[in-house]
Short mmCIF file of C-alpha atoms and ligand atoms in Angstrom, two decimals:
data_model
loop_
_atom_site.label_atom_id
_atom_site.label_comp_id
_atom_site.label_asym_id
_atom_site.label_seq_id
_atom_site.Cartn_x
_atom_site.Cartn_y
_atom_site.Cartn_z
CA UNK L 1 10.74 -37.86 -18.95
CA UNK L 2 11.60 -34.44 -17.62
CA UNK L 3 14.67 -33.60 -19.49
CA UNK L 4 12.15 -32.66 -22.79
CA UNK L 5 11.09 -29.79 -20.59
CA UNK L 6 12.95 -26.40 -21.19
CA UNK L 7 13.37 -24.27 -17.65
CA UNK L 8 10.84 -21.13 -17.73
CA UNK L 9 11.54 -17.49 -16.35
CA UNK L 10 10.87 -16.78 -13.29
CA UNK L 11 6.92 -15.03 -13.38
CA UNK L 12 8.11 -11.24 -13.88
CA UNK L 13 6.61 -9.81 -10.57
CA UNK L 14 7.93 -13.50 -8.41
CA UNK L 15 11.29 -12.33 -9.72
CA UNK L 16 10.86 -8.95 -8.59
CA UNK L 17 10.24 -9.91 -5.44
CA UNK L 18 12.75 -12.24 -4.97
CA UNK L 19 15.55 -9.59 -6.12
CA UNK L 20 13.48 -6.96 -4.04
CA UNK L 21 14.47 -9.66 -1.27
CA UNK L 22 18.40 -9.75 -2.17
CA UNK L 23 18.73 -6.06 -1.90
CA UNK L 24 20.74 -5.48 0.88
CA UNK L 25 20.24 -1.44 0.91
CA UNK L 26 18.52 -0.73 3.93
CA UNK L 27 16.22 1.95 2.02
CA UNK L 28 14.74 -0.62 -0.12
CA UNK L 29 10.99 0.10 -0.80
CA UNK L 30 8.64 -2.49 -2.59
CA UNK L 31 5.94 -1.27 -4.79
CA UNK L 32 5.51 -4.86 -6.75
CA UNK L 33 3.28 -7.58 -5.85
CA UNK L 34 -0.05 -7.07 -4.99
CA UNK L 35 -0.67 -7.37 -1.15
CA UNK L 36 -2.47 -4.59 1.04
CA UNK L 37 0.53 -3.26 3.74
CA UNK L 38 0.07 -1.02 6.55
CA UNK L 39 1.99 1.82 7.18
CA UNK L 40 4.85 -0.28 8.76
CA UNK L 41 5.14 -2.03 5.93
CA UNK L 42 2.81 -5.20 7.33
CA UNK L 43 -0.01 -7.47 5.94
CA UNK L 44 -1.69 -8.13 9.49
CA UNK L 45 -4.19 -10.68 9.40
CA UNK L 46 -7.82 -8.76 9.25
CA UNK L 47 -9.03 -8.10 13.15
CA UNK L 48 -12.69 -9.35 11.94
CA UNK L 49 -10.74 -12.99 10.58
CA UNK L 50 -9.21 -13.11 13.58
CA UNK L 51 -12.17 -13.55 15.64
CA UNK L 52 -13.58 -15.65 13.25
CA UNK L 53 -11.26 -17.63 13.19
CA UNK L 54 -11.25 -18.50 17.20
CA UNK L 55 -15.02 -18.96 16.71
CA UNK L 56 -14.38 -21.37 14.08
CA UNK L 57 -11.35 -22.88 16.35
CA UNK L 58 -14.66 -23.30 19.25
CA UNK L 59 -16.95 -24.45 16.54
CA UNK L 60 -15.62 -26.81 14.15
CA UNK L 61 -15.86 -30.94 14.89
CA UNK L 62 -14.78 -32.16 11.82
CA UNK L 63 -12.80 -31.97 8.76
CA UNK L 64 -14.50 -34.05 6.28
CA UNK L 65 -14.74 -33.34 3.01
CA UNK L 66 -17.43 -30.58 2.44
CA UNK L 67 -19.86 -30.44 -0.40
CA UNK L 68 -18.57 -29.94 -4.21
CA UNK L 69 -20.18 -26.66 -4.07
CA UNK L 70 -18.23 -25.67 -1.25
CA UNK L 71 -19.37 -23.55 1.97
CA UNK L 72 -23.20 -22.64 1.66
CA UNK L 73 -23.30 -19.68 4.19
CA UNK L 74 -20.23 -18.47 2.26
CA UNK L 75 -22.11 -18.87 -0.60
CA UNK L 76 -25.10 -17.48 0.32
CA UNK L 77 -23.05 -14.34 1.97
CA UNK L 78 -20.97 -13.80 -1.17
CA UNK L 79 -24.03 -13.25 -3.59
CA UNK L 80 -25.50 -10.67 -0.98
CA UNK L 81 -22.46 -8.59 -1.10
CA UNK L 82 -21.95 -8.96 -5.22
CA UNK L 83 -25.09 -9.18 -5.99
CA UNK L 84 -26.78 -7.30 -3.47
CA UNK L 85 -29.80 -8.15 -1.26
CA UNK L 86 -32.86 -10.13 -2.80
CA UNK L 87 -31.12 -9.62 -6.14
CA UNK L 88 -34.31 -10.86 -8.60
CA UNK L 89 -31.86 -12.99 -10.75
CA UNK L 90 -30.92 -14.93 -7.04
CA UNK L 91 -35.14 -15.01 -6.24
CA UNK L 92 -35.70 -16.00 -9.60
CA UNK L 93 -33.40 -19.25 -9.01
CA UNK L 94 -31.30 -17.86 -12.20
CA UNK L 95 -27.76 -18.32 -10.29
CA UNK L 96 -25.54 -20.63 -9.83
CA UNK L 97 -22.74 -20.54 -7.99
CA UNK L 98 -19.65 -22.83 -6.75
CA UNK L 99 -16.81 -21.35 -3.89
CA UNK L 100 -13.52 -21.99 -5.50
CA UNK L 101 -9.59 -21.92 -4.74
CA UNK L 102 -9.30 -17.97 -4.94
CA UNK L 103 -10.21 -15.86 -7.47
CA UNK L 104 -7.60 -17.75 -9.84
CA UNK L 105 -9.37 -20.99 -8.97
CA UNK L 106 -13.04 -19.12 -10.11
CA UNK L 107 -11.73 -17.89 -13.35
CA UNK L 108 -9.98 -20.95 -14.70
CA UNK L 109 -13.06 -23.20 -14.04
CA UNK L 110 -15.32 -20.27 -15.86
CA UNK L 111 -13.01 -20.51 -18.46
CA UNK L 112 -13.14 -24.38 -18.84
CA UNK L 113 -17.12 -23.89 -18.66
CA UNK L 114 -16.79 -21.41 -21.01
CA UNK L 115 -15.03 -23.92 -23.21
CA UNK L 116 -17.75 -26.44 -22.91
CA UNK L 117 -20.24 -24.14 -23.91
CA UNK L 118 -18.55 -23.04 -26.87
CA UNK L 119 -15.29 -24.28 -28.12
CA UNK L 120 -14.56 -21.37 -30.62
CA UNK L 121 -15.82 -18.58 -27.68
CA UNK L 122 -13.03 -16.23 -28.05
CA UNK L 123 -12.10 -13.86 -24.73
CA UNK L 124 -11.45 -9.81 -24.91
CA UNK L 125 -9.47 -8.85 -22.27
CA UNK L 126 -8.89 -5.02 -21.60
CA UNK L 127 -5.35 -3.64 -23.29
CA UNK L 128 -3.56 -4.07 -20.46
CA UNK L 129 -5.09 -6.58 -18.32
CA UNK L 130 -3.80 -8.25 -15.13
CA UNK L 131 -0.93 -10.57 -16.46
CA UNK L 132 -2.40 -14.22 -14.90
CA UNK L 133 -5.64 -13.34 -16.81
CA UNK L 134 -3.77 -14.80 -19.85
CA UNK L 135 -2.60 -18.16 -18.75
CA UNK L 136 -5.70 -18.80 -16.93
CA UNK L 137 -7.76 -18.21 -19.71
CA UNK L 138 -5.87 -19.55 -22.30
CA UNK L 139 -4.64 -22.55 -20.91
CA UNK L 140 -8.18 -24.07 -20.52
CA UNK L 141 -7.91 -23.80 -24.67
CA UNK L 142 -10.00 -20.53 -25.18
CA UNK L 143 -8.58 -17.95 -27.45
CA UNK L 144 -7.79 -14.40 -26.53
CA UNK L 145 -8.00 -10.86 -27.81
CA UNK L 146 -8.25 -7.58 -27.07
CA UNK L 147 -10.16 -4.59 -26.82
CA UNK L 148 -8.28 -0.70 -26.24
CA UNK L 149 -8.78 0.41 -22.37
CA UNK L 150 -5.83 2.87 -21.10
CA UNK L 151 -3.58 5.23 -23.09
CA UNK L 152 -0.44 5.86 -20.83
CA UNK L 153 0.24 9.08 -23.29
CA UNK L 154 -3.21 10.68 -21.55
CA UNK L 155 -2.98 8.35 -18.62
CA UNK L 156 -6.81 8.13 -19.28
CA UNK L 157 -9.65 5.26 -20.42
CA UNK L 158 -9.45 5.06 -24.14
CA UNK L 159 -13.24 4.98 -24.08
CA UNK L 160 -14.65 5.80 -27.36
CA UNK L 161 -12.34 3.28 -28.67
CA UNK L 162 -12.98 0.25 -26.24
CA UNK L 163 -17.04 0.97 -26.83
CA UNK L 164 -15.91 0.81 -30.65
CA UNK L 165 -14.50 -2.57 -30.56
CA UNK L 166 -17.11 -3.97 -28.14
CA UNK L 167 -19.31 -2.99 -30.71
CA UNK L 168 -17.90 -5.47 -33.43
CA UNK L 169 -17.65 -8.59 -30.12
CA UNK L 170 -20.23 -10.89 -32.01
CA UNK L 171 -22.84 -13.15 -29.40
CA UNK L 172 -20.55 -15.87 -28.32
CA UNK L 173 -17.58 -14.30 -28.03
CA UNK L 174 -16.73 -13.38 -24.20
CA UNK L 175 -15.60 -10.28 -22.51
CA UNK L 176 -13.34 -9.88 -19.34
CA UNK L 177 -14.27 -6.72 -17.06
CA UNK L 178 -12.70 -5.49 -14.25
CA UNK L 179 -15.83 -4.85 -11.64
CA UNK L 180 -13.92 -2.18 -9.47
CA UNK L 181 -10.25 -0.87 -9.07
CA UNK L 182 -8.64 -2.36 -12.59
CA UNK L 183 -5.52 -3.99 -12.13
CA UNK L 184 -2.79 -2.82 -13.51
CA UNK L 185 -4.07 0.85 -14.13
CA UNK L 186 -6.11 1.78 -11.48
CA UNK L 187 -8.60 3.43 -14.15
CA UNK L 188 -11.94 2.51 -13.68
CA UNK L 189 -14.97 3.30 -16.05
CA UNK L 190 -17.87 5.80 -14.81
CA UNK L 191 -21.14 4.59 -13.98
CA UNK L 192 -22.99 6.18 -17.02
CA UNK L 193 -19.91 4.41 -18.93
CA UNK L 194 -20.92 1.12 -17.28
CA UNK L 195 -24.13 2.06 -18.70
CA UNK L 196 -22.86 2.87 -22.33
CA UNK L 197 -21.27 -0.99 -22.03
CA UNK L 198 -24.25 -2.57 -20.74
CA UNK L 199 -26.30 -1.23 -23.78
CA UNK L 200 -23.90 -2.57 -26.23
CA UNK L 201 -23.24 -5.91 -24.65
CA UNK L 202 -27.47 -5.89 -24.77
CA UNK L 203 -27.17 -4.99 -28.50
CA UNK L 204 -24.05 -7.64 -29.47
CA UNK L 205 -25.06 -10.61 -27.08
CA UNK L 206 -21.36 -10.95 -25.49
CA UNK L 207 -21.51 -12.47 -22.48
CA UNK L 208 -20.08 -10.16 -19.81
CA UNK L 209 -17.22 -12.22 -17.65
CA UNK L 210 -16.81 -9.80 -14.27
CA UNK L 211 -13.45 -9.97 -12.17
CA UNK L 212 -14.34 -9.02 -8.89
CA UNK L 213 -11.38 -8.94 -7.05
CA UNK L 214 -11.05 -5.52 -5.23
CA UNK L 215 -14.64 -5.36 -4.15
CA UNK L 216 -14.45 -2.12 -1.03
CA UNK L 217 -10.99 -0.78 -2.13
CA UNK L 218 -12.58 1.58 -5.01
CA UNK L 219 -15.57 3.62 -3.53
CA UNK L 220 -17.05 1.42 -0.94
CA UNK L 221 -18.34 -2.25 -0.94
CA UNK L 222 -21.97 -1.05 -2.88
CA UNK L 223 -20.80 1.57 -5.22
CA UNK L 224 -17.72 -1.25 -6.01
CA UNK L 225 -20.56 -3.77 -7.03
CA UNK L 226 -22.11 -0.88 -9.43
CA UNK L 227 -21.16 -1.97 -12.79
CA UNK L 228 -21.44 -6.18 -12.32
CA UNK L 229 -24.91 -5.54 -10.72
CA UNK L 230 -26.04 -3.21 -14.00
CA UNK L 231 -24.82 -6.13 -16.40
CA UNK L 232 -26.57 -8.93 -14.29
CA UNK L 233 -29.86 -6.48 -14.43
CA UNK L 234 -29.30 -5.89 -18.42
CA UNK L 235 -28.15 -9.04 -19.80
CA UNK L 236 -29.62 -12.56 -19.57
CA UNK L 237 -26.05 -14.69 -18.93
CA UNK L 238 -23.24 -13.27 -16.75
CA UNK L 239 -20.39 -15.29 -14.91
CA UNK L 240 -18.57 -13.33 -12.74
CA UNK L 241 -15.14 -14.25 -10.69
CA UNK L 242 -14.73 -12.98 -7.16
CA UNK L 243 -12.10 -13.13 -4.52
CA UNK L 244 -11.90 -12.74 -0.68
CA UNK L 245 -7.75 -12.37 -1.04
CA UNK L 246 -7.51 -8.38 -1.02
CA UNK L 247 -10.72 -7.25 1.05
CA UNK L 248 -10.67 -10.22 3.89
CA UNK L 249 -6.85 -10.49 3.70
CA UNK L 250 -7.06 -14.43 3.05
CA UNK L 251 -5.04 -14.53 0.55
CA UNK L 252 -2.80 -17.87 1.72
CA UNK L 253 -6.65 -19.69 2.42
CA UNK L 254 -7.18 -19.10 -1.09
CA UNK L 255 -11.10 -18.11 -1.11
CA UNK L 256 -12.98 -17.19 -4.19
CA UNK L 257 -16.47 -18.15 -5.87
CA UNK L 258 -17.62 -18.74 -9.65
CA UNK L 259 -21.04 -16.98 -10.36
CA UNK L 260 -22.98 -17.66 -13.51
CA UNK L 261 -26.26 -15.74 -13.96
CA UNK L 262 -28.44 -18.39 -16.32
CA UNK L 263 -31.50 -17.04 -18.71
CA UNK L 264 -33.76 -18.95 -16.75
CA UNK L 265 -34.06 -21.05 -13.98
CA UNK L 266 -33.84 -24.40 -16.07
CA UNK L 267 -30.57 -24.03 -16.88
CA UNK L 268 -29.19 -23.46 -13.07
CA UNK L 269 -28.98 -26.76 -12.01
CA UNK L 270 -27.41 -28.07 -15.67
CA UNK L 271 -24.49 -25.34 -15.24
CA UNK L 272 -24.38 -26.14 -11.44
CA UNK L 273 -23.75 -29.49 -12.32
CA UNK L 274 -21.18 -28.58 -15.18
CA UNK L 275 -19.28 -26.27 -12.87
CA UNK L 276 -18.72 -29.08 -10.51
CA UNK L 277 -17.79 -31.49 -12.65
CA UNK L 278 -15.18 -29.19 -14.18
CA UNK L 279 -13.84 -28.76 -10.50
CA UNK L 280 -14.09 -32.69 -9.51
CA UNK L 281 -11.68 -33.27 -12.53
CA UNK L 282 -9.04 -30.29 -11.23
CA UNK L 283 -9.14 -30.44 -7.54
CA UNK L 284 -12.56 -32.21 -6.49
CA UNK L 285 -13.75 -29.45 -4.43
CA UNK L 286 -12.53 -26.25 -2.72
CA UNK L 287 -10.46 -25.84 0.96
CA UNK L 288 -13.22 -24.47 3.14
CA UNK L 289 -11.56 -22.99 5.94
CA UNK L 290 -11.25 -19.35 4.53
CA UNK L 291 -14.79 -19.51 3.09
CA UNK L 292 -16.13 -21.20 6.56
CA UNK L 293 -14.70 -17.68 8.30
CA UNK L 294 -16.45 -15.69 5.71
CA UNK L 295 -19.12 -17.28 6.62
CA UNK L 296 -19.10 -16.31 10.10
CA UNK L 297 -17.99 -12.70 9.26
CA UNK L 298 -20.78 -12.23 6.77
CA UNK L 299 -23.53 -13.27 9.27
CA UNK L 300 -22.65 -11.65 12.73
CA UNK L 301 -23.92 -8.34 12.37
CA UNK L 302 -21.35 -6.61 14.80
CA UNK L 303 -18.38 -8.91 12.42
CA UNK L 304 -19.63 -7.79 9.49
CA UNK L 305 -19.46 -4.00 10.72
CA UNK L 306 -15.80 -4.57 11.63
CA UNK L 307 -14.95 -5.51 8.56
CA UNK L 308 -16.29 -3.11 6.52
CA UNK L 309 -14.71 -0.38 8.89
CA UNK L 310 -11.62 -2.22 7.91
CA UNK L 311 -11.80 -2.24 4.68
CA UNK L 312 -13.04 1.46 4.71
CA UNK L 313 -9.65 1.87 6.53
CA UNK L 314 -7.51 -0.20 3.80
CA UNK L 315 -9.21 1.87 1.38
CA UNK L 316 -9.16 5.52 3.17
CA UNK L 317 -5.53 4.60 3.59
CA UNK L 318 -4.47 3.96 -0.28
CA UNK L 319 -6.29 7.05 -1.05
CA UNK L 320 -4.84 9.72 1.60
CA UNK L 321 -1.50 7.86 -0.35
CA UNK L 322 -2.23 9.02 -3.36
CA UNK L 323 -2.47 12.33 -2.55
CA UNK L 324 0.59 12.56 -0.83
CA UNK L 325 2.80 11.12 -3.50
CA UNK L 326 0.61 13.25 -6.44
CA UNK L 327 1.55 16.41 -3.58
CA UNK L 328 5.32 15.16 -3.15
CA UNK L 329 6.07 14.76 -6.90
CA UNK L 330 4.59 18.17 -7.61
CA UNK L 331 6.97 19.69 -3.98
CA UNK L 332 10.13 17.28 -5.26
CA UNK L 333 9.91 18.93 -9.05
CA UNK L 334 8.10 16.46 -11.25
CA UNK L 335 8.69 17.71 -14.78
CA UNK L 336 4.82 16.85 -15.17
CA UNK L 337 1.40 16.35 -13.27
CA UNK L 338 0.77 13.55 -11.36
CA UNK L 339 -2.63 14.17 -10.28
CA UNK L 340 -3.97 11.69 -12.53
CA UNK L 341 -3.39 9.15 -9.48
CA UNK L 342 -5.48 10.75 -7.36
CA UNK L 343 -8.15 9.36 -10.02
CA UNK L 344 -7.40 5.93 -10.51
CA UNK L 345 -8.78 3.42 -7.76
CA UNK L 346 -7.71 0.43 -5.47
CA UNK L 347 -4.79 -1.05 -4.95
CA UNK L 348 -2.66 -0.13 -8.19
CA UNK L 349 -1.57 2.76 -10.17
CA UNK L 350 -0.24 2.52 -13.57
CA UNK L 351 2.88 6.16 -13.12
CA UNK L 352 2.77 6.17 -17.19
CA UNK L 353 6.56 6.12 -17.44
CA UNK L 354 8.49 4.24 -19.71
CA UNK L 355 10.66 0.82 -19.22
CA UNK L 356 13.85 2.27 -19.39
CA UNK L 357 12.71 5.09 -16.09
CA UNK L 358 11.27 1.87 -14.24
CA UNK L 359 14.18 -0.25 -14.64
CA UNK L 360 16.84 3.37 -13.73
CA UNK L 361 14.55 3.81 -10.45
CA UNK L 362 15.46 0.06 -9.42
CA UNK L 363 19.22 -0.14 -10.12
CA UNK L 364 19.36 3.74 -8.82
CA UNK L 365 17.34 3.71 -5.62
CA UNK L 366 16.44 0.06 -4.87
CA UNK L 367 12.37 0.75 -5.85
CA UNK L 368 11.00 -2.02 -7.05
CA UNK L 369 7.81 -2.56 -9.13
CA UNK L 370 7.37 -4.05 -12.36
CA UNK L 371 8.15 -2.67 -15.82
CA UNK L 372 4.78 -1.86 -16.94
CA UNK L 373 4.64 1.20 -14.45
CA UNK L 374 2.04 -0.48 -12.40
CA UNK L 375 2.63 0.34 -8.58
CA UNK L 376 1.27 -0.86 -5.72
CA UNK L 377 -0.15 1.69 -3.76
CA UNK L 378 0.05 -0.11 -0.09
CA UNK L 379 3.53 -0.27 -0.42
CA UNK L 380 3.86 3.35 -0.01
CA UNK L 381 3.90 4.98 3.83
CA UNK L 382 4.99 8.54 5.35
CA UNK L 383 8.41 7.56 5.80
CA UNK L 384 9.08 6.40 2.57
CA UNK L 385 6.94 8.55 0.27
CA UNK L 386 9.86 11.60 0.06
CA UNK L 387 12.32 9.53 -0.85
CA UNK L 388 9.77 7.52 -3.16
CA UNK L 389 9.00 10.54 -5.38
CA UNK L 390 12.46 11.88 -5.26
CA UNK L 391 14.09 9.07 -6.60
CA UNK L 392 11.22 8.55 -9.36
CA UNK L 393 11.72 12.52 -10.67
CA UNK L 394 15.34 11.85 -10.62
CA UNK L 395 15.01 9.68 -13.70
CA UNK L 396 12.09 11.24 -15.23
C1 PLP Y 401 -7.51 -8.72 -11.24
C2 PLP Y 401 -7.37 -9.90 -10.35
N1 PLP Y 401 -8.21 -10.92 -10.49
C3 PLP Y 401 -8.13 -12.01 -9.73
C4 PLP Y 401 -7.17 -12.13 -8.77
C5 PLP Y 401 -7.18 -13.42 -8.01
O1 PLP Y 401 -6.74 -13.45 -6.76
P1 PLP Y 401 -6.69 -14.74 -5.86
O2 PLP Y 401 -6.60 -15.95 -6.71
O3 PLP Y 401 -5.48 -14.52 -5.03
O4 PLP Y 401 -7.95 -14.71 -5.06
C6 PLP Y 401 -6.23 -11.10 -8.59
C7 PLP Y 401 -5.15 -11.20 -7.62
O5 PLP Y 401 -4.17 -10.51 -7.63
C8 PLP Y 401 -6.35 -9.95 -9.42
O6 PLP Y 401 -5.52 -8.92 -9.30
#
């Protein structure tokens, strides 16, 4: 049976870890995959999880199956934070919404509903997009496209020419935002952009498709949630895709949720139904431990206030980052201006240079990250940040 199957690459940032792993010099410093680090280089689990998760230790009797929709606290607690509280589209009965196997988990069963609904929906994705938005998308059969969002000559939103081709996105046809802290650029639109897109989404019919996966690393949890909570206001169908990885630190528990905003509240419990029906036929329902701490987290007000200190502190961290490495580029001789990353938001940072300086800054100085430019931001700390920006203006 097997030997008809050809043996596949290794995924381009799984490789780059795994060489990043091999490299025996001792100076090694890993901007790659996406994982929040401290300064000592560690992904600690979250203080606020931690306590959850003794409670949960205390609490729990039983690990029967849970419902299809998954968690309901979680679920309840996850619309207040993307949606915000007593959202009218929640009141109004207009959402439905299933907890699913991470973020990845959320999009590929919106993307299979998205198939039911209509097989010839096509999906824009923003030029570039996060890599995994591709096979998740496209392997439930939907085809993709896209529309113009970052020019790496400007390192800058290519605005005028993303609301140009969202303007020609007929009704049916899908499109993919980021909600906060784009990955792979880091370049996130303004609010009265958000605005610009809302009114032509209105105008065209698209049905927005939010990626929330960054939610509290851009601004802060409620200016994150600006742009998906102006398209659920302007626009009668939304889905969006969220994940708990990045701001609870469960990435391993694998905790995301699948949100579709219907026209009316009719149609909730047909897509509810849908949605689970799509997840009974991939893996029956979702693993509820990571959700079950969210839970707790989300509805213990002294918890909750712990972990948005934290995640202020994730994101106060990445930021004070930038700066240094825009300053230490500009003290180390950096033939041009950096400051640019001092704009962009959340975890990742496209550097705008080419291949060839990406690939010289690996073999040269053991730095890893992946072709594209795209760095992770986490990965940089005070001890390595010197060395970090001399190395990079030694191949510019
Ligand atoms: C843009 C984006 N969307 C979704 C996800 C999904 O994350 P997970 O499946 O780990 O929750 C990620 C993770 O890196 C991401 O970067």
């Amino acid at each position: 049976m097997f030997e008809v199957l050809p043996a596949l690459a290794p995924d381009p940032i799984l490789g780059l870890s795994a060489a990043f792993r091999a490299d025996t010099n001792p100076n090694k410093i890993d901007l790659g995959v996406g994982v929040y680090k401290d300064e000592q280089g560690n992904t600690p689990i979250v203080g606020a999880v931690a306590q959850a998760q003794a409670r949960l230790l205390e609490s729990e009797t039983s690990k029967t199956y849970i419902t299809p929709q998954g968690v309901q606290g979680y679920i309840d607690g996850m619309l207040e934070l993307l949606l915000g509280k007593g959202n009218p589209a929640v009141l109004a009965n207009r959402v439905a919404a299933v907890q699913a196997p991470g973020g990845c988990g959320a999009l590929r069963i919106l993307a299979e509903l998205l198939k039911r609904c209509n097989d010839n929906a096509k999906v824009w994705v923003s030029d570039p997009t996060w890599a995994n938005h591709i096979p998740l998308i496209g392997n439930a059969g939907l085809a993709l496209d896209t529309y113009p969002y970052f020019d790496k000559a400007t390192a800058s939103i290519r605005f005028d020419a993303m609301l140009d081709t969202l303007k020609t996105i007929p009704k049916g046809d899908v499109v993919l935002l980021h909600a906060c802290c784009h990955n792979p650029t880091g370049a996130d639109l303004t609010q009265d952009q958000w605005r610009q897109v809302a009114e032509v989404a209105q105008q065209q019919g698209w049905l927005p498709f939010i990626d929330s996966a960054y939610l509290g690393f851009g601004d802060d949890l409620e200016t994150d949630a600006f742009g998906m909570r102006l398209m659920v206001e302007s626009v009668p169908e939304v889905i969006i895709a969220a994940s708990c990885s990045k701001n609870f630190g469960l990435y391993r528990e694998r905790v995301g949720l699948a949100v579709m905003v219907t026209e009316n509240s009719a149609q909730t419990p047909i897509v509810q139904s849908q949605i689970q029906a799509i997840a009974r036929g991939i893996y029956s329902m979702p693993p509820s431990y990571g959700g079950a701490l969210v839970d707790i987290i989300l509805h213990d007000d002294a918890l909750k206030a712990s972990w948005v200190a934290e995640v202020d502190e994730m994101r106060n961290r990445m930021r004070d980052l930038r700066a240094l490495l825009v300053t230490k580029m500009a003290e180390n001789g950096a033939p041009k201006d950096f400051s640019f990353v001092n704009d962009q938001k959340g975890m990742f940072s496209f550097l705008c240079i080419t291949p060839e300086q990406v690939q010289a800054v690996r073999a040269e100085h053991s730095v890893y990250f992946v072709d594209s430019s795209r760095v992770n931001i986490a990965g940089i700390n005070l001890s390595n940040v010197d060395a970090l920006s001399k190395a990079l203006v030694s191949v510019l």
